[in-house]
Short mmCIF file of C-alpha atoms in Angstrom, two decimals:
data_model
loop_
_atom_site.label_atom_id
_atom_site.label_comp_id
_atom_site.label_asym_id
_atom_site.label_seq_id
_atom_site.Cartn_x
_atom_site.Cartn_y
_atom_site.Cartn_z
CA UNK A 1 215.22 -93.40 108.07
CA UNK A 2 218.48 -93.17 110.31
CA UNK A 3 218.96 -90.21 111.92
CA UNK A 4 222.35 -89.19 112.94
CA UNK A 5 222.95 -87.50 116.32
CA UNK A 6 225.52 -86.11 117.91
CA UNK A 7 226.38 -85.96 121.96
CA UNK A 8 225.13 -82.22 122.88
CA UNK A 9 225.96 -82.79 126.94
CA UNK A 10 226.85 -85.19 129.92
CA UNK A 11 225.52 -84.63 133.15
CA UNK A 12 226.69 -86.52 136.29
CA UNK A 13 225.84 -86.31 139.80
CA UNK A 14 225.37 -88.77 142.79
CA UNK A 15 221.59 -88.65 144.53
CA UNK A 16 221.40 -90.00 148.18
CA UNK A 17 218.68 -93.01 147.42
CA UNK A 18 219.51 -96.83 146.55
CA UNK A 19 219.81 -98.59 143.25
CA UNK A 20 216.28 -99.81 143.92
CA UNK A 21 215.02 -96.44 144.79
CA UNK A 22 215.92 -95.20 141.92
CA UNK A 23 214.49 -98.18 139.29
CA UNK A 24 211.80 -97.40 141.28
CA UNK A 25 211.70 -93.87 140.42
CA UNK A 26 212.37 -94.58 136.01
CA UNK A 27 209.77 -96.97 135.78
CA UNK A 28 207.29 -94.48 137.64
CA UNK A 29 205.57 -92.38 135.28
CA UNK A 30 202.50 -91.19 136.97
CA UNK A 31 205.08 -88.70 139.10
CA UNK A 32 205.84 -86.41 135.71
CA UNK A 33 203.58 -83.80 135.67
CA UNK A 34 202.85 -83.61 139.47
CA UNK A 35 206.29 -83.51 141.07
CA UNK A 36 207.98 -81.88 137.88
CA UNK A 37 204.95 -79.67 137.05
CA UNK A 38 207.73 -76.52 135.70
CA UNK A 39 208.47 -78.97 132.88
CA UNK A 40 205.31 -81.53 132.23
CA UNK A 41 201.64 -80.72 132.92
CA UNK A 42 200.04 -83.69 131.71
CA UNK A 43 200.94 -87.38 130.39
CA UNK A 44 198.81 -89.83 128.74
CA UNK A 45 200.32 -93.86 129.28
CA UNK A 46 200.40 -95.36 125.75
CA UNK A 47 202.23 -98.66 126.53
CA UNK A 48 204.12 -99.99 129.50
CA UNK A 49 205.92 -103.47 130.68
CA UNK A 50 208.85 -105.21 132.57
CA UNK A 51 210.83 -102.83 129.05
CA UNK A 52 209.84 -99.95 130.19
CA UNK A 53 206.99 -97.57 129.27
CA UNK A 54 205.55 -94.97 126.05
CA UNK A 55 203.47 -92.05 127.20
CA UNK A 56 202.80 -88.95 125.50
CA UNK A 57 203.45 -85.91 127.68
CA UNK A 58 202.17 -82.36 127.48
CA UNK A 59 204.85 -79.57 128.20
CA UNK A 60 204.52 -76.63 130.29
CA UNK A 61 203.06 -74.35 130.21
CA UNK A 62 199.79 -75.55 128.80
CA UNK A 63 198.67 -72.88 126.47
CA UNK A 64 201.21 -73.56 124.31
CA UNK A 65 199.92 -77.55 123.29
CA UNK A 66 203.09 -78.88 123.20
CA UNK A 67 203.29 -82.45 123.00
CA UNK A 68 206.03 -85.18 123.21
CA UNK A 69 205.94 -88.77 122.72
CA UNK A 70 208.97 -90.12 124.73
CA UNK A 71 209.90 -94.05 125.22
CA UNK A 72 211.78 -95.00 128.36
CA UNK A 73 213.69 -98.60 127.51
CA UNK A 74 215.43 -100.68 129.74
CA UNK A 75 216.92 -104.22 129.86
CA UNK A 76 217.29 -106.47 133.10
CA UNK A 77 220.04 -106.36 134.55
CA UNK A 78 221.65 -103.38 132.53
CA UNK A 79 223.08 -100.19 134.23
CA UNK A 80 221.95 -98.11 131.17
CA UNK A 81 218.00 -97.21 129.93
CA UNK A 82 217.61 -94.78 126.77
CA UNK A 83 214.48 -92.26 126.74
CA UNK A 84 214.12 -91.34 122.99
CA UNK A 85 211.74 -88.88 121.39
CA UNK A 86 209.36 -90.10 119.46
CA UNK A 87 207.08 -87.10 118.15
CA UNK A 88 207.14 -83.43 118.87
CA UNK A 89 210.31 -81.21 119.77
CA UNK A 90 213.42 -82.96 119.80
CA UNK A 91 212.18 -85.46 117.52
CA UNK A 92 214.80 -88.31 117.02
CA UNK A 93 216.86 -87.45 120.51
CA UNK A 94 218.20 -90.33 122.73
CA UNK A 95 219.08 -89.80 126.53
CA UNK A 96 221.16 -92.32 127.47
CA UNK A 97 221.04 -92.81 131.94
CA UNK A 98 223.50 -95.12 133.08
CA UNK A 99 223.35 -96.25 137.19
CA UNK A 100 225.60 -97.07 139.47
CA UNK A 101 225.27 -98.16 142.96
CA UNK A 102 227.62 -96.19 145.59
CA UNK A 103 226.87 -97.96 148.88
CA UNK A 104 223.40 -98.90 150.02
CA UNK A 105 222.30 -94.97 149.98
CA UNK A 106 223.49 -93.54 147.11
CA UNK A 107 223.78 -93.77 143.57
CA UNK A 108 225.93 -92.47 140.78
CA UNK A 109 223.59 -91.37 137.96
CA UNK A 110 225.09 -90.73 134.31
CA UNK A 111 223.52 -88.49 131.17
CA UNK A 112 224.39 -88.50 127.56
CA UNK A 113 222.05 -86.35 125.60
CA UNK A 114 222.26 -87.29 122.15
CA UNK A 115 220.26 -84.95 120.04
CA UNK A 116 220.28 -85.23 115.91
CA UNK A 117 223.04 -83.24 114.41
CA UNK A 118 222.83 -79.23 113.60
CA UNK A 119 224.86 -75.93 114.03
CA UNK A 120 227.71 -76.50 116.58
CA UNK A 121 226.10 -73.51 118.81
CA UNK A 122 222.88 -74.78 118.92
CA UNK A 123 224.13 -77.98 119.90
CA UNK A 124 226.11 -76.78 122.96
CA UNK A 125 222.79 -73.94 123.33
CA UNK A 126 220.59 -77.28 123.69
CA UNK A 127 222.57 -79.51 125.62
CA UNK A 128 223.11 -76.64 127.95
CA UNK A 129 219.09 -76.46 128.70
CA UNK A 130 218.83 -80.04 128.99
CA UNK A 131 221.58 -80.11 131.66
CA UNK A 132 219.79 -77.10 133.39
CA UNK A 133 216.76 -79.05 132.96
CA UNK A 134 217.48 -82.28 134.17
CA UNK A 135 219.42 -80.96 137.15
CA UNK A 136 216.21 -80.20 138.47
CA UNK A 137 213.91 -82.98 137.49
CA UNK A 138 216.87 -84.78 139.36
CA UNK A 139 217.08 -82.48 142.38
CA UNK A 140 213.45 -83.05 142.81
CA UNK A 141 213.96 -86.84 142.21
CA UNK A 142 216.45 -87.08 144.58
CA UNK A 143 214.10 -85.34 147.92
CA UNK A 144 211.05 -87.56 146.89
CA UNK A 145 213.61 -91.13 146.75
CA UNK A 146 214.89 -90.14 150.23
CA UNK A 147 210.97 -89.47 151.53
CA UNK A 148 210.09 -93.18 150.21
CA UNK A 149 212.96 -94.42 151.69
CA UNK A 150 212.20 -93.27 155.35
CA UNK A 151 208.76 -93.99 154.54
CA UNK A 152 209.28 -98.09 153.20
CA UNK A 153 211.25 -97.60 156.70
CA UNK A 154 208.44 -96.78 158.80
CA UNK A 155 210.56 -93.65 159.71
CA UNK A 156 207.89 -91.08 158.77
CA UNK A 157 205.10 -92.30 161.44
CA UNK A 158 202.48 -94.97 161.03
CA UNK A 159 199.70 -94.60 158.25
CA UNK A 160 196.98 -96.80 159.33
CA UNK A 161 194.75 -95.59 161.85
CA UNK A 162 195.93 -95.48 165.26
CA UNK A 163 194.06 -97.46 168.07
CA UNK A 164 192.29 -94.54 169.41
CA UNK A 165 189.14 -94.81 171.58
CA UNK A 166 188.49 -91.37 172.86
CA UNK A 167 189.17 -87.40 171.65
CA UNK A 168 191.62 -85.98 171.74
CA UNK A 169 191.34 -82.59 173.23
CA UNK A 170 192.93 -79.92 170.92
CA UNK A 171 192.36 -76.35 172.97
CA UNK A 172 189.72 -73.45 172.29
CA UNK A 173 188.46 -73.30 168.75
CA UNK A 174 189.37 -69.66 168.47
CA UNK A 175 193.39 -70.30 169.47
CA UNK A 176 193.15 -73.76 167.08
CA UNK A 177 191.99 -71.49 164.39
CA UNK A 178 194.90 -68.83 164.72
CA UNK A 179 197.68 -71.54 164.44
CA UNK A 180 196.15 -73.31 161.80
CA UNK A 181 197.92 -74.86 159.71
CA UNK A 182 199.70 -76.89 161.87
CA UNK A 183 200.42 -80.65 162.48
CA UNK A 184 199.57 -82.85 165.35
CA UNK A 185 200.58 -86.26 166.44
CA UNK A 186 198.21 -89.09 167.70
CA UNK A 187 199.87 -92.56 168.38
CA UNK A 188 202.01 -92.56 166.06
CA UNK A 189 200.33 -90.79 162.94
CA UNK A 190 200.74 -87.44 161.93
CA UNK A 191 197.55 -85.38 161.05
CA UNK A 192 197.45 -81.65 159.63
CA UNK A 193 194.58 -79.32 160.93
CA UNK A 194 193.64 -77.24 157.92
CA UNK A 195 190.49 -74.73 157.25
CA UNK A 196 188.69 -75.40 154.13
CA UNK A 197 185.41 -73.72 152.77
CA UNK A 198 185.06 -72.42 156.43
CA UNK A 199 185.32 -75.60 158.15
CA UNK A 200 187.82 -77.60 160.47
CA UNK A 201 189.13 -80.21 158.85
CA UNK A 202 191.91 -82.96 159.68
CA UNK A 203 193.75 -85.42 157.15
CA UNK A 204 196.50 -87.65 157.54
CA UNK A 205 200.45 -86.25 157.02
CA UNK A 206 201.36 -89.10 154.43
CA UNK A 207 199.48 -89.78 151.42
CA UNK A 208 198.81 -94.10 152.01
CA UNK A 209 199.88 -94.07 148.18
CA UNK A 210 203.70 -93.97 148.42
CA UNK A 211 204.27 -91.59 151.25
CA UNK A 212 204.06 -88.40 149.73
CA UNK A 213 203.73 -85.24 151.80
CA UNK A 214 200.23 -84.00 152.56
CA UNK A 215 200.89 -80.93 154.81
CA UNK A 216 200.44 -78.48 151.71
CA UNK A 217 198.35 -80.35 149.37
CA UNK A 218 195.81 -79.02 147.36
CA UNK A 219 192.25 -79.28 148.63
CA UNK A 220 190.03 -79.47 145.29
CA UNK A 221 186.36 -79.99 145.85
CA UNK A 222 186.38 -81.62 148.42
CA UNK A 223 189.44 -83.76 147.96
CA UNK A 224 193.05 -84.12 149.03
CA UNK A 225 195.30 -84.10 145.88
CA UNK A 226 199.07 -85.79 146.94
CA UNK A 227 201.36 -83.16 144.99
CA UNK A 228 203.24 -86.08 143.51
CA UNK A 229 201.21 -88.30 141.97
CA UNK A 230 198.23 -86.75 141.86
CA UNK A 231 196.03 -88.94 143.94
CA UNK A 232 192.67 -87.96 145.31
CA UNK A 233 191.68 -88.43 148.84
CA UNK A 234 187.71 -87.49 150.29
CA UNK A 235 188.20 -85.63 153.45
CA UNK A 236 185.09 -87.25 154.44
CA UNK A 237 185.82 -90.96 154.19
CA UNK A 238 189.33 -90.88 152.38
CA UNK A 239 187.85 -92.99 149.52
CA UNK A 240 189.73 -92.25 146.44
CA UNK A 241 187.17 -91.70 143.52
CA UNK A 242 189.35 -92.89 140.57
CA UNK A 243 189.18 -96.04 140.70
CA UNK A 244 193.10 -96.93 141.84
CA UNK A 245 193.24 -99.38 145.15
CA UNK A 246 194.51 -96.91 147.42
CA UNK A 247 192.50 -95.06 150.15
CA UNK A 248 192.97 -93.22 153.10
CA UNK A 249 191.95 -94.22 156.30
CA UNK A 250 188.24 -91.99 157.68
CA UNK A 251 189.85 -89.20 158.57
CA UNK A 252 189.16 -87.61 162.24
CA UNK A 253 186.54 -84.86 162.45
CA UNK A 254 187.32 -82.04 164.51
CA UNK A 255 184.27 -80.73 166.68
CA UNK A 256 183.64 -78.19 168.94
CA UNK A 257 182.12 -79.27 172.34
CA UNK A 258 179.51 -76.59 173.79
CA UNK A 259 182.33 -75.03 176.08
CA UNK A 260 184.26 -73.77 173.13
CA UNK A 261 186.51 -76.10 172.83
CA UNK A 262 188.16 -78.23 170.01
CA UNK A 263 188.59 -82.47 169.67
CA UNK A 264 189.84 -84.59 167.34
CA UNK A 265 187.65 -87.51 166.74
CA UNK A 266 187.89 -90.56 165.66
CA UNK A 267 185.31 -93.03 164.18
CA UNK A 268 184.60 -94.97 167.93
CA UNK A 269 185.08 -91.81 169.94
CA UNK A 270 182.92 -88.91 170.99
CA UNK A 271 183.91 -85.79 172.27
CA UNK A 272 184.34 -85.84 176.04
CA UNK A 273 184.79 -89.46 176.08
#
């Protein structure tokens, strides 16, 4: 059965990442209900390919059990993929994305929503909300495209370990603990100093993953969850215990020498060395 749909809204704006950045970003599912958790707060991957990908995807908030299946299609080498509904609200819609490089930065980024026909005001009423909504999703899009950038760049600081072979002295526990949370550097690589479950602990600034920021994340049992894809880090031995090939280096320890006083330390070092 053909449904017939009618174009509810266009949305256009220019976001400050390259063409490839921003491929990048459609194919990338996994980001969905992590870095846009006000509109998604789950997804389950149903199919996926050089075409594109099928997931189903759980809308916010999550009392309410509302479900989508959406298809994201795309063809090499054309400016334009469609994300059609498949199941649940919107049933039938096609969003139509067409991409357009600007210079080696930016990118011109084009929305159709067609949605199947219905009352003239609740057309306009629901392309409105998806042009509300998508100037968002796209907003947040845009910051986490510019972060990859600089960190595909090496702009952000190193991730692997750095080359370190004694403490590092970090001050008197009880000042450390009044300016916690704060970052420090160490050839190179950023590390935040947090408290969790009563304990010093230090993890790396950039998740190994894709470079997402780690200065706020969630600590869950344990683990260090990167807010945009969800990945798990131990903040013992930065294993990740899902199974994906992507682990953090051992994180430092922070100790406390018998005078008081705080070090970072790294696998080969001891404090005072």
């Amino acid at each position: 059965m053909t449904i017939d749909l009618t174009r509810a809204a266009v949305y256009e704006r220019e976001v400050s990442a390259s063409l490839q950045r921003v491929w990048e970003n459609v194919h990338d599912w996994e980001h969905l209900p992590w870095l846009h958790a006000q509109a998604f707060c789950g997804i389950e991957l149903l199919d996926s390919g050089p075409w594109g990908w099928r997931a189903r995807v759980q809308l916010t908030p999550r009392e309410l059990d509302r479900h989508l299946v959406i298809e994201l299609r795309c063809e090499e080498g054309a400016p334009t993929y469609h994300t059609r509904t498949l199941e649940g609200p919107g049933s039938g819609s096609d969003t139509r994305t067409t991409l357009s490089a600007r210079g080696d930065h930016r990118t011109h980024v084009r929305v159709e929503f067609w949605i199947p026909e219905g009352e003239p005001s609740v057309v306009r009423a629901t392309g409105d909300a998806l042009v509300t909504l998508y100037t968002g999703l796209w907003d947040q899009d845009d910051i986490m495209m510019q972060r990859r950038q600089a960190f595909f760049e090496g702009r952000l600081g190193r991730v692997k370990p750095p080359p370190i072979r004694a403490a590092v002295p970090l001050g008197p526990d009880s000042t450390l603990r009044a300016r916690l949370p704060y970052s420090v550097e160490v050839e190179g690589q950023r590390f935040r100093l947090r408290e969790s479950e009563g304990q010093l602990v230090a993890h790396a600034a950039l998740c190994p993953h894709l470079g997402g920021p780690l200065e706020e994340a969630e600590i869950v049992d344990g683990y260090l969850v990167c807010p945009w894809h969800g990945y798990r880090f131990s903040l013992t031995d930065g294993s990740n215990p899902d199974g994906r090939r992507c682990a953090m280096a051992t994180p430092p320890r922070v100790e406390i020498d018998g005078t008081g006083n705080a070090h970072l330390v790294f696998e080969s070092a001891e404090p005072g060395r």
